[in-house]
C-alpha positions as a Markdown table, in Angstrom:
| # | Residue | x | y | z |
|---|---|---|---|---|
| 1 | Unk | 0.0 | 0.0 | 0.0 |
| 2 | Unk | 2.6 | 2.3 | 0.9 |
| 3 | Unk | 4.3 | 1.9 | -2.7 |
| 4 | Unk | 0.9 | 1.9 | -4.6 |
| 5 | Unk | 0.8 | 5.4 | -2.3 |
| 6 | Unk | 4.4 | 6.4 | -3.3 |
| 7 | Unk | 3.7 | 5.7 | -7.8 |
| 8 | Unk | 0.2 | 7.4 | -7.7 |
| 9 | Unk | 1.6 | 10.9 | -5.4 |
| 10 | Unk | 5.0 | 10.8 | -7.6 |
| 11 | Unk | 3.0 | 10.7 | -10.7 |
| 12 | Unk | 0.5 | 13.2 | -9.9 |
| 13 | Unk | 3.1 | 15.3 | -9.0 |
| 14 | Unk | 4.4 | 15.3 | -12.0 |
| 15 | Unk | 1.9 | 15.7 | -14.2 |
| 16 | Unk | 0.5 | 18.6 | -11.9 |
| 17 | Unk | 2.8 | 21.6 | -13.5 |
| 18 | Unk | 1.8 | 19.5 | -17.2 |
| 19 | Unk | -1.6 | 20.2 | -17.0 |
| 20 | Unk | -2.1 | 22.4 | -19.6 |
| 21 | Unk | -6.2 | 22.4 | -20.3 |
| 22 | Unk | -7.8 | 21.4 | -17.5 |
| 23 | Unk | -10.3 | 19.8 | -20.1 |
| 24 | Unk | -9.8 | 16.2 | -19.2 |
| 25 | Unk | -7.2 | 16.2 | -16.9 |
| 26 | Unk | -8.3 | 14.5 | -14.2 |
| 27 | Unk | -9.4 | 11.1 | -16.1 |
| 28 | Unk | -5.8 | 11.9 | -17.6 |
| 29 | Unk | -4.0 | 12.1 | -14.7 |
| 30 | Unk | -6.0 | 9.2 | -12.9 |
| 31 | Unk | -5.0 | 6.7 | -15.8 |
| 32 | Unk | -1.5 | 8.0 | -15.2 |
| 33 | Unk | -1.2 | 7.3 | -12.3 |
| 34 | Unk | -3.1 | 4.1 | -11.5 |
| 35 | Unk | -3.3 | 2.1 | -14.6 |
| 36 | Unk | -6.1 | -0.1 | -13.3 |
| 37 | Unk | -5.0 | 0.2 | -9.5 |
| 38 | Unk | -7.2 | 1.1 | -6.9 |
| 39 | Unk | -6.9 | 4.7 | -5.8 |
| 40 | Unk | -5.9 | 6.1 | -2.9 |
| 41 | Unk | -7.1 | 9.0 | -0.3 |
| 42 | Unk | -3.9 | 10.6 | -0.6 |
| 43 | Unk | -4.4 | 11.8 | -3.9 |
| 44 | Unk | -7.0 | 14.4 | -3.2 |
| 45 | Unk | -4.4 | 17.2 | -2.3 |
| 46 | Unk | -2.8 | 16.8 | -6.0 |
| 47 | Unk | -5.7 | 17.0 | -8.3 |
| 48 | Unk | -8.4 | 19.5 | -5.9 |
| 49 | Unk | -6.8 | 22.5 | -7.9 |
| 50 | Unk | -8.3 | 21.5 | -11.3 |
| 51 | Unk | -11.6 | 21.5 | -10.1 |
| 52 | Unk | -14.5 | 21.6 | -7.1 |
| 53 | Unk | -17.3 | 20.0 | -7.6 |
| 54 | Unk | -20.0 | 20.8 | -4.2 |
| 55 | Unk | -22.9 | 18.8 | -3.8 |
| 56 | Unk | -25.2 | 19.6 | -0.7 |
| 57 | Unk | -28.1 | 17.8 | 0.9 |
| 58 | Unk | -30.5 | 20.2 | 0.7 |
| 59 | Unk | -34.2 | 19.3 | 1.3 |
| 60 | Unk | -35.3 | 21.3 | -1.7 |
| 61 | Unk | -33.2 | 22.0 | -4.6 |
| 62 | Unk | -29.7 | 20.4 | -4.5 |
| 63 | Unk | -27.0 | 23.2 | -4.3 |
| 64 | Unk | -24.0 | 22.1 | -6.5 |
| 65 | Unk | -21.2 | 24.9 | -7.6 |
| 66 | Unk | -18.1 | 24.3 | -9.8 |
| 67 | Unk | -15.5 | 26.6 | -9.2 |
| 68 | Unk | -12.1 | 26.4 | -11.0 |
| 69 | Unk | -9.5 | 27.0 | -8.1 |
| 70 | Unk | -6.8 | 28.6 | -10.3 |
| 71 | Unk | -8.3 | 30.8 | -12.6 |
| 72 | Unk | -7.0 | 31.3 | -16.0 |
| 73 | Unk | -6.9 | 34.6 | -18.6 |
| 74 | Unk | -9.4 | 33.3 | -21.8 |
| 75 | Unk | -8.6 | 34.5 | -25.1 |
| 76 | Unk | -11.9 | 35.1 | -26.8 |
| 77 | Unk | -12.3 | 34.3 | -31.1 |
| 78 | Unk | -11.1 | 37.1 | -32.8 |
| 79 | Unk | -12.0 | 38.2 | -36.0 |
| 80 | Unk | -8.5 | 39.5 | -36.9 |
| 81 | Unk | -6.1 | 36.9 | -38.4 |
| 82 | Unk | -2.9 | 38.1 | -36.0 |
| 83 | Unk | -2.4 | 35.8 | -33.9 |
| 84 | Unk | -3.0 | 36.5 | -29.8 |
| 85 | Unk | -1.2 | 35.0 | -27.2 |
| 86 | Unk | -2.0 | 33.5 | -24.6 |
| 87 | Unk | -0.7 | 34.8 | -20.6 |
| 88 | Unk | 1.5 | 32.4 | -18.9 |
| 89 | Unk | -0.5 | 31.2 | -15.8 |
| 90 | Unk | 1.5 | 32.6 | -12.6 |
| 91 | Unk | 0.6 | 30.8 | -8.8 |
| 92 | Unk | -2.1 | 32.3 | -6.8 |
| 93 | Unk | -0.9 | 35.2 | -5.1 |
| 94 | Unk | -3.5 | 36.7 | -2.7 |
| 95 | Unk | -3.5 | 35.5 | 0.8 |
| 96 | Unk | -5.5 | 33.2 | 1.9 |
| 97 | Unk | -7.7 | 35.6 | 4.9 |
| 98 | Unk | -9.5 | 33.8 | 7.3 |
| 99 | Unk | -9.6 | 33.2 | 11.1 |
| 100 | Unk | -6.7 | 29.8 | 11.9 |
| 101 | Unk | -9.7 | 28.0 | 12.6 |
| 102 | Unk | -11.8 | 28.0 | 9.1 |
| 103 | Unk | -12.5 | 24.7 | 7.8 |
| 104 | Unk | -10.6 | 25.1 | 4.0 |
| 105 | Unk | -10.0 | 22.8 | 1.3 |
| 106 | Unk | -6.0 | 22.7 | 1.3 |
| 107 | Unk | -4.4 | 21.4 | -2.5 |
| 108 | Unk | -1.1 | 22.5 | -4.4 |
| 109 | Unk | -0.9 | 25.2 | -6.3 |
| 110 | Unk | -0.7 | 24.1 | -10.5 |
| 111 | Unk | 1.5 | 26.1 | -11.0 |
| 112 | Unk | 4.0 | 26.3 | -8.5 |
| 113 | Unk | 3.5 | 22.2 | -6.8 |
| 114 | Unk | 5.9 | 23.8 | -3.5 |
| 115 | Unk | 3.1 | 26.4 | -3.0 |
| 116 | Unk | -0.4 | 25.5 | -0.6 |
| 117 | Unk | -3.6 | 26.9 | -1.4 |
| 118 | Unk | -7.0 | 27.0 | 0.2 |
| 119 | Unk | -10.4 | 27.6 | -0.3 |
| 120 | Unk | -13.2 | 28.3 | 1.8 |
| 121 | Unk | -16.3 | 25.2 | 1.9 |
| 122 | Unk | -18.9 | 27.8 | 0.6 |
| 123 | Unk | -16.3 | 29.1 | -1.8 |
| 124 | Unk | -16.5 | 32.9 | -0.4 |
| 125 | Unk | -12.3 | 32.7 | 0.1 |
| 126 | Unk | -9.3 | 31.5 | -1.5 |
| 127 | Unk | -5.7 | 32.3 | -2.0 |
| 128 | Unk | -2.3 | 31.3 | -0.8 |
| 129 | Unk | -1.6 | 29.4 | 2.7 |
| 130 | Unk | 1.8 | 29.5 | 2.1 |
| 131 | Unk | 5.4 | 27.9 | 0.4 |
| 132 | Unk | 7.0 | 24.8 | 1.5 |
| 133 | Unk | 9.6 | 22.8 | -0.5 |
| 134 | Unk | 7.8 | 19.7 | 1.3 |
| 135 | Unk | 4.6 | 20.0 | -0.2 |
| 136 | Unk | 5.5 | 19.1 | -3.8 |
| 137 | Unk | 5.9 | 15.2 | -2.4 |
| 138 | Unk | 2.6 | 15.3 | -0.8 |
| 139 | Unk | 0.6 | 16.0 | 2.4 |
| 140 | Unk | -2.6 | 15.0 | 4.1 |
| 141 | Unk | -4.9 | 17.8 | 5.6 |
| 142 | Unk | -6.9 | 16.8 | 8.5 |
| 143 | Unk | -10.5 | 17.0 | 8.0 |
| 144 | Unk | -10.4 | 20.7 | 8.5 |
| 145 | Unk | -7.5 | 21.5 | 6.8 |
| 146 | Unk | -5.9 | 23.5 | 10.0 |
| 147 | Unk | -3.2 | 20.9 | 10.1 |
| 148 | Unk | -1.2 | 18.4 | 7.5 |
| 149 | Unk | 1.9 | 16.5 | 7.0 |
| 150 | Unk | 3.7 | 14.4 | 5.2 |
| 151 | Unk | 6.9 | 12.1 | 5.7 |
| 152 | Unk | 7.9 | 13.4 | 9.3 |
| 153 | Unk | 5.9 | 16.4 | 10.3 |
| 154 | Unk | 2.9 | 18.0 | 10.6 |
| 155 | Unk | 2.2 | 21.3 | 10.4 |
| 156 | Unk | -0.5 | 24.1 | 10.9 |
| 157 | Unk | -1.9 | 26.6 | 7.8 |
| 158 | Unk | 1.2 | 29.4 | 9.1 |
| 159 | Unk | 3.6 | 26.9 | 8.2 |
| 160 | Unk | 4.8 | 25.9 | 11.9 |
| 161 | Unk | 5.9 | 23.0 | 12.9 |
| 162 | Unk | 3.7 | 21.2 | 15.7 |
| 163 | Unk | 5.2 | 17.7 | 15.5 |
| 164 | Unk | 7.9 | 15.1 | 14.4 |
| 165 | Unk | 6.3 | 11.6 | 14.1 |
| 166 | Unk | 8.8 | 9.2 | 13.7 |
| 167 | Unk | 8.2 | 7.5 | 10.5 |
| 168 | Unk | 9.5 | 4.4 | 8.5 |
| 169 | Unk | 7.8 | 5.2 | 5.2 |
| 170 | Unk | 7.6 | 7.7 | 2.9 |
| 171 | Unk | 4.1 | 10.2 | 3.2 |
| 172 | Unk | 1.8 | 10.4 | 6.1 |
| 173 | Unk | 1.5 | 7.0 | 7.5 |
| 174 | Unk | -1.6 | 8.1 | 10.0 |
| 175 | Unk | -5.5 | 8.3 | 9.3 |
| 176 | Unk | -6.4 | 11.9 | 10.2 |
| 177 | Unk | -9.3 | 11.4 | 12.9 |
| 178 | Unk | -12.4 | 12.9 | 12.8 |
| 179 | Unk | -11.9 | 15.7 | 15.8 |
| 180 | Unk | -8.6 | 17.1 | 13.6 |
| 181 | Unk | -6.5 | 16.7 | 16.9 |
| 182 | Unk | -5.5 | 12.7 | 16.4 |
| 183 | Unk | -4.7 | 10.6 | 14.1 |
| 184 | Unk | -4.5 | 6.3 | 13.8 |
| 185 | Unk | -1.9 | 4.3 | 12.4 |
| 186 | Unk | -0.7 | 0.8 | 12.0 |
| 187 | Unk | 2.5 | -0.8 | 12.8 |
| 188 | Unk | 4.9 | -4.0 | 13.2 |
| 189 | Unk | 8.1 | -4.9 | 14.6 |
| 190 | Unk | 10.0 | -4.9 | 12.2 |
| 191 | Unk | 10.5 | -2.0 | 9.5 |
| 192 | Unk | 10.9 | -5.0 | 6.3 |
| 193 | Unk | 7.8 | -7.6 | 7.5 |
| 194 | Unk | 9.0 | -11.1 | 6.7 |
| 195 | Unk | 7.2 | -13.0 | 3.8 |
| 196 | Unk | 4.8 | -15.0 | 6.3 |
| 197 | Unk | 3.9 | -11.5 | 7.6 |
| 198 | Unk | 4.5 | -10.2 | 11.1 |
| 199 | Unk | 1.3 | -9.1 | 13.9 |
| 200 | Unk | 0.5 | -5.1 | 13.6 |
| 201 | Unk | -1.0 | -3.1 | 16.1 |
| 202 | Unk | -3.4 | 0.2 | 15.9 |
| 203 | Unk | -2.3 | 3.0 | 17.8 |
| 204 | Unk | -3.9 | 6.6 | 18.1 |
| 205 | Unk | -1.8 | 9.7 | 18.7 |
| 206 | Unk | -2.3 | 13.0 | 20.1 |
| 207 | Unk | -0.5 | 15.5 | 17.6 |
| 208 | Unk | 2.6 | 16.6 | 19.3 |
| 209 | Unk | 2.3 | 13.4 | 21.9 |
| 210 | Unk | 3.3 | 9.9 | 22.0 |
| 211 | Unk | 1.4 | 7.3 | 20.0 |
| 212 | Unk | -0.8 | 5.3 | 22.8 |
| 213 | Unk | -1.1 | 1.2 | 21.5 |
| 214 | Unk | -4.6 | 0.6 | 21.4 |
| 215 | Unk | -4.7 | -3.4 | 19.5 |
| 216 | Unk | -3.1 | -5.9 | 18.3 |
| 217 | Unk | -5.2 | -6.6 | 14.9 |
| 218 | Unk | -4.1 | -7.2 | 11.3 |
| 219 | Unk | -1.3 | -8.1 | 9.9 |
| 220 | Unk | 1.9 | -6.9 | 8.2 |
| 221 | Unk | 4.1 | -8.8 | 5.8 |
| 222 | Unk | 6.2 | -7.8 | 2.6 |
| 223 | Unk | 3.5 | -8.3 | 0.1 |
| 224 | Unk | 0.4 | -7.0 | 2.1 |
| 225 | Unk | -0.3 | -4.6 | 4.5 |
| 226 | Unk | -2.8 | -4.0 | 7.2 |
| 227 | Unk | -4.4 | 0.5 | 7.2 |
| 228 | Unk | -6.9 | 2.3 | 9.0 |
| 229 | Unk | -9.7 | 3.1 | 7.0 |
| 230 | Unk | -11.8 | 5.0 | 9.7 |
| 231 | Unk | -11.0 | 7.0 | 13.0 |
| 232 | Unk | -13.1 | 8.4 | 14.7 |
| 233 | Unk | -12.8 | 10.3 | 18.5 |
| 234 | Unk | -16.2 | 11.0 | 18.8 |
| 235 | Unk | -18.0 | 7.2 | 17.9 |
| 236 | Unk | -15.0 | 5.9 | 19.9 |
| 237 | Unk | -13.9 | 3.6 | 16.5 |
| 238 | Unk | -11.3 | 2.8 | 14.0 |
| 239 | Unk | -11.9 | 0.5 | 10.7 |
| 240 | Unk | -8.7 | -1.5 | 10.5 |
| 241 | Unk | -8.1 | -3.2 | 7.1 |
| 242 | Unk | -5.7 | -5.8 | 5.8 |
| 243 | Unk | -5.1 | -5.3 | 2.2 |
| 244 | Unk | -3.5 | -7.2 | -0.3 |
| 245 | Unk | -0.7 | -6.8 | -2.4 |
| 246 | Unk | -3.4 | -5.9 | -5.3 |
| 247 | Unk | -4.6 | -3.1 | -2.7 |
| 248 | Unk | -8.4 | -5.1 | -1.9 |
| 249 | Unk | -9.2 | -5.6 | 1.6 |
| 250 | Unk | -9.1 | -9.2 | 2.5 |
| 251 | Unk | -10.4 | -8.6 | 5.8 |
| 252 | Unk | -11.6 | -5.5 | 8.0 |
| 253 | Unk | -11.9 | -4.9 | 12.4 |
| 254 | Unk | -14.1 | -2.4 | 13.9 |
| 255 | Unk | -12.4 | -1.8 | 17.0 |
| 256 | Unk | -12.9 | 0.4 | 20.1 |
| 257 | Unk | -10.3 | 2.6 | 20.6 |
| 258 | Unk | -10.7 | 3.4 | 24.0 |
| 259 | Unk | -10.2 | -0.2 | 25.5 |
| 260 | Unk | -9.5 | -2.1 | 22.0 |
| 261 | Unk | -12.2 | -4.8 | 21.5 |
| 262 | Unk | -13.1 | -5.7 | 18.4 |
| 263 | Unk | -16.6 | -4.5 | 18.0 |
| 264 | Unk | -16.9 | -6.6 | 14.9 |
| 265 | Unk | -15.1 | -8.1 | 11.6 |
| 266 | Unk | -15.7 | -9.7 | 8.4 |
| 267 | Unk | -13.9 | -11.0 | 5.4 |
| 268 | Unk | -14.4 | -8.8 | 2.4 |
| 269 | Unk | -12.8 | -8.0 | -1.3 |
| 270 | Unk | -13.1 | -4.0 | -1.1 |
| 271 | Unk | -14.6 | -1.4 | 1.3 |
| 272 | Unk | -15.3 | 2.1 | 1.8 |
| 273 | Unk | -16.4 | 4.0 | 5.0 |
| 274 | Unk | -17.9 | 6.7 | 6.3 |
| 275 | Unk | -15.4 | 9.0 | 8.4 |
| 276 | Unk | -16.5 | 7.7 | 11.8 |
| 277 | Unk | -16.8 | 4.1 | 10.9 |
| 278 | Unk | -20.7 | 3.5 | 11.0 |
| 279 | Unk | -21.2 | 2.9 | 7.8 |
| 280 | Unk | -19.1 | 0.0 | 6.2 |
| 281 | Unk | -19.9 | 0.1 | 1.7 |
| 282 | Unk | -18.5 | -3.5 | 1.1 |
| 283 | Unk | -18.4 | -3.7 | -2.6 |
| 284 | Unk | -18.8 | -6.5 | -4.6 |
| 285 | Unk | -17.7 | -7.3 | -8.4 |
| 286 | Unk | -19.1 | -9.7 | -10.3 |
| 287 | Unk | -16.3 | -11.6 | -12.7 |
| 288 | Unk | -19.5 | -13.2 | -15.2 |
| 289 | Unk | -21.4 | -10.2 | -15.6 |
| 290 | Unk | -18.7 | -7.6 | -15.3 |
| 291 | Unk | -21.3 | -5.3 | -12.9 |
| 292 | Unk | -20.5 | -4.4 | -8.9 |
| 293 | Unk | -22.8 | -3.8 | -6.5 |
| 294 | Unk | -22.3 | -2.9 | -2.8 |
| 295 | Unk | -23.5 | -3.7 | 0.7 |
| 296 | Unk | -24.2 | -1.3 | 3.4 |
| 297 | Unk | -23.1 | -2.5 | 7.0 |
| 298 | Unk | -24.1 | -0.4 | 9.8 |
| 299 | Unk | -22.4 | 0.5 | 13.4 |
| 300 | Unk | -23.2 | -2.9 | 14.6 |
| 301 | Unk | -22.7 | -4.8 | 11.4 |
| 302 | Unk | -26.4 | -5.4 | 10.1 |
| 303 | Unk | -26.7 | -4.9 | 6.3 |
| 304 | Unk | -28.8 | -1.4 | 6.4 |
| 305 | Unk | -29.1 | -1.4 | 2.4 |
| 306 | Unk | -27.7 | -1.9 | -1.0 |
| 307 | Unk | -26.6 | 0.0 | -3.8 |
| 308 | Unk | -25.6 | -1.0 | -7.1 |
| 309 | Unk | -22.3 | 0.2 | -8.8 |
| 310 | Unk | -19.5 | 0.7 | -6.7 |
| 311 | Unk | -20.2 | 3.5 | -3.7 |
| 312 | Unk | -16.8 | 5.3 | -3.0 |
| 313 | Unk | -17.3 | 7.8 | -0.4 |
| 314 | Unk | -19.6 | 9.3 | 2.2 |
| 315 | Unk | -20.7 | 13.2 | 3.4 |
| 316 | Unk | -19.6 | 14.0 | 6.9 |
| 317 | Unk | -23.2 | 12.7 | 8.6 |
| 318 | Unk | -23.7 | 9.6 | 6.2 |
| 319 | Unk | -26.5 | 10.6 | 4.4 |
| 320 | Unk | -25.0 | 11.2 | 1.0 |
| 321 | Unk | -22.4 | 8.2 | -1.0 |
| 322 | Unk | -20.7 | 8.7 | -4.3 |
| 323 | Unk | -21.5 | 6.5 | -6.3 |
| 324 | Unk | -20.1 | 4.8 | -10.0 |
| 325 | Unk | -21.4 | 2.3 | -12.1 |
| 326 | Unk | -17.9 | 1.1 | -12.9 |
| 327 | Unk | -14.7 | 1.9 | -12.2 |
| 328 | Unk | -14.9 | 4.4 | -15.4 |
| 329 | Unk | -18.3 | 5.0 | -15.5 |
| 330 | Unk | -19.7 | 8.6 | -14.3 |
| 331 | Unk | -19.8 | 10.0 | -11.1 |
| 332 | Unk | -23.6 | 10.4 | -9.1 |
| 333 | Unk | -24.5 | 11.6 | -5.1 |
| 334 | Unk | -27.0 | 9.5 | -3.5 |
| 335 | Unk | -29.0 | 9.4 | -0.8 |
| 336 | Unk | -28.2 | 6.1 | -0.3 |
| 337 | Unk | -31.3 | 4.9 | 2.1 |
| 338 | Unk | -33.9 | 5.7 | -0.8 |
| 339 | Unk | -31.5 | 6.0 | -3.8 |
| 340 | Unk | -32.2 | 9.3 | -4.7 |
| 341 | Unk | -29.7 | 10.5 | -6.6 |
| 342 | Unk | -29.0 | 14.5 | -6.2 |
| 343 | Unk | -26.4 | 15.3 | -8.6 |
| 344 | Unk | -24.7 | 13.3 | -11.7 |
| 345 | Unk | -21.7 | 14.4 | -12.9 |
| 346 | Unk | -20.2 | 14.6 | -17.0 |
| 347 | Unk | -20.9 | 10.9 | -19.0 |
| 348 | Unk | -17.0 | 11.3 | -19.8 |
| 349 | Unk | -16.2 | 12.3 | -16.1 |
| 350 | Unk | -14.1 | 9.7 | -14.2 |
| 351 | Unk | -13.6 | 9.7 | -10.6 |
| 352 | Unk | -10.8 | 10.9 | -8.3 |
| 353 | Unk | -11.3 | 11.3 | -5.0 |
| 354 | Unk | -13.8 | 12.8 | -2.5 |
| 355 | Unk | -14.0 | 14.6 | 0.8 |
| 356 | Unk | -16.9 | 15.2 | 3.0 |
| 357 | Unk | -17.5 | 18.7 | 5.2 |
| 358 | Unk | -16.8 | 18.8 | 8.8 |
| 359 | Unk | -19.7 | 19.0 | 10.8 |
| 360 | Unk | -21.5 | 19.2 | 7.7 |
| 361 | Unk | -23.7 | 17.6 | 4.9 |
| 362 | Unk | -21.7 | 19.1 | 1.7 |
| 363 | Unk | -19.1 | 16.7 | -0.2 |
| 364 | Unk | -16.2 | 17.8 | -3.2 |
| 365 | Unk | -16.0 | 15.4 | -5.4 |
């Protein structure tokens, strides 16, 4: 996992300052960097500055608003044969003006991949957060963009350093948890696991603290790996996966964090959760018909509904899933009780990544 993690982030960060038209880029930069593979969370801060796609749950009327987060000059026909060029595209430069606390969307600049930028959920602010040579391998906000890091630190939207987590891997080896203050991660004894795999533990750290062991659950070894899907301080949970060399989940743990039983487990091929671990999308694919379909396991592990396609993420409360048909198909918000769908996206759009509000029922896609 932590080399599929490595390929897709080193070639999204390349193809970042290649852009050119944004027309397309995401389903080319997705086939870039996967080529077939499953995709990982970690891409969202590489590819949110092509485009933001919001989708809210309103009751009446869904609220959806597109906002390219680097605008460019446009060059309009002109009737004239002499040739007009085109302005170079220079790196945000306004300041990014709101109180420390703001929730933002954090992504790289594309055009200069060392600067951070933000924007505001409701799209009222944007500009630059700042310049940091580290950024152009990567980061992971938390879920209110006031803190991210990468390989070895973590630090707030003024650039400071708050921590120094020791680190055996390149990126940010913790699952941000839902309160923005903690964060789970998985490890093992030894730095190489053997071939017949090794026991891991979850632990959950304070930022700035000690990591605190919490379970002994999954497994490590050279070919697989065992991650934390889900971590959540206020439902008291983390969704611990072991994943396969291929990148599926052979089997996942609901665990309590605060005295580490195993609240429950099952054997499954793929899953996606909500950010606090109540809902479990277990998704099935179908090698005769070529179709998926996915389950819907609830806090305690009852099957609350199904869905057909493939659902890939959840909002912040767990009323809205993305959801795709296939793994290239287009892009639809559910409400995945009823199946209502809310919003479609393009025929020709692919799918990235997605990220759900804090504390609230919007989600970019």
């Amino acid at each position: 996992m932590n080399d599929l993690r490595r390929d897709i982030n080193e070639v999204f960060a390349k193809q970042q300052g290649q852009l050119g038209d944004v027309a397309g880029a995401g389903n080319r930069m997705l086939r870039a960097a996967t080529a077939g593979r499953r995709i990982n969370r970690q891409l969202w801060p590489s590819v949110a500055g092509v485009a933001l796609v919001l989708v809210a749950a309103a009751a009446i009327g869904v609220s959806i608003v597109v906002r390219g987060l680097h605008p460019r000059n446009v060059v309009t026909n002109h009737r004239s044969p002499t040739p007009i060029a085109t302005p170079a595209p220079t790196p945000m430069s306004q300041l990014l003006q709101v109180p420390s606390s703001t929730p933002v969307i954090l992504f790289r600049d594309p055009v200069n991949n060392q600067q951070l930028d933000g924007v505001t959920w409701d799209g009222s602010a944007r500009g630059r957060v700042g310049t940091n040579p580290d950024v152009a391998m990567g980061f992971t906000q938390n879920p209110a963009g006031t803190l991210y890091g990468w390989t070895g630190y973590i630090r707030d939207r003024a650039g400071r350093l708050v921590a120094s987590p020791t680190v055996n891997t390149k990126g940010f080896s913790g699952t941000w948890a839902d309160d923005g203050r903690h964060y789970c991660s998985m490890v093992s004894k030894s730095a190489l696991p053997p071939a017949g795999g090794e026991p891991a533990t979850l632990q959950l750290t304070v930022v700035g603290k000690a990591p605190k062991n919490v379970a002994q659950v999954g497994r490590m070894a050279d070919q697989a790996s065992s991650g934390v899907a889900a971590c959540s301080i206020e439902r008291d949970r983390a969704v611990v996966a072991d994943y396969a060399s291929s990148g599926n989940t052979v089997q996942f743990w609901v665990v309590q964090l605060s005295t580490g039983r195993i609240l429950w487990t099952r054997p499954s091929g793929d899953i996606r959760t909500s950010r606090d671990g109540q809902y479990i999308a277990e998704i099935i694919y179908n090698q005769s018909t070529g179709k998926s379909t996915t389950t819907i396991y609830g806090p305690t592990g009852t099957v609350l509904g199904h869905a057909a396609g493939r659902i890939e993420a959840f909002s912040w409360d767990g009323s809205l899933a993305v959801q795709m048909a296939d793994y290239n198909g287009p892009v639809s918000v559910i409400r995945w009780r009823d199946g209502t769908v809310v919003w479609t996206g393009p025929s020709d759009g692919g799918y990235i990544d997605a990220m759900p509000e804090p504390e609230g029922q919007r989600i970019a896609v």
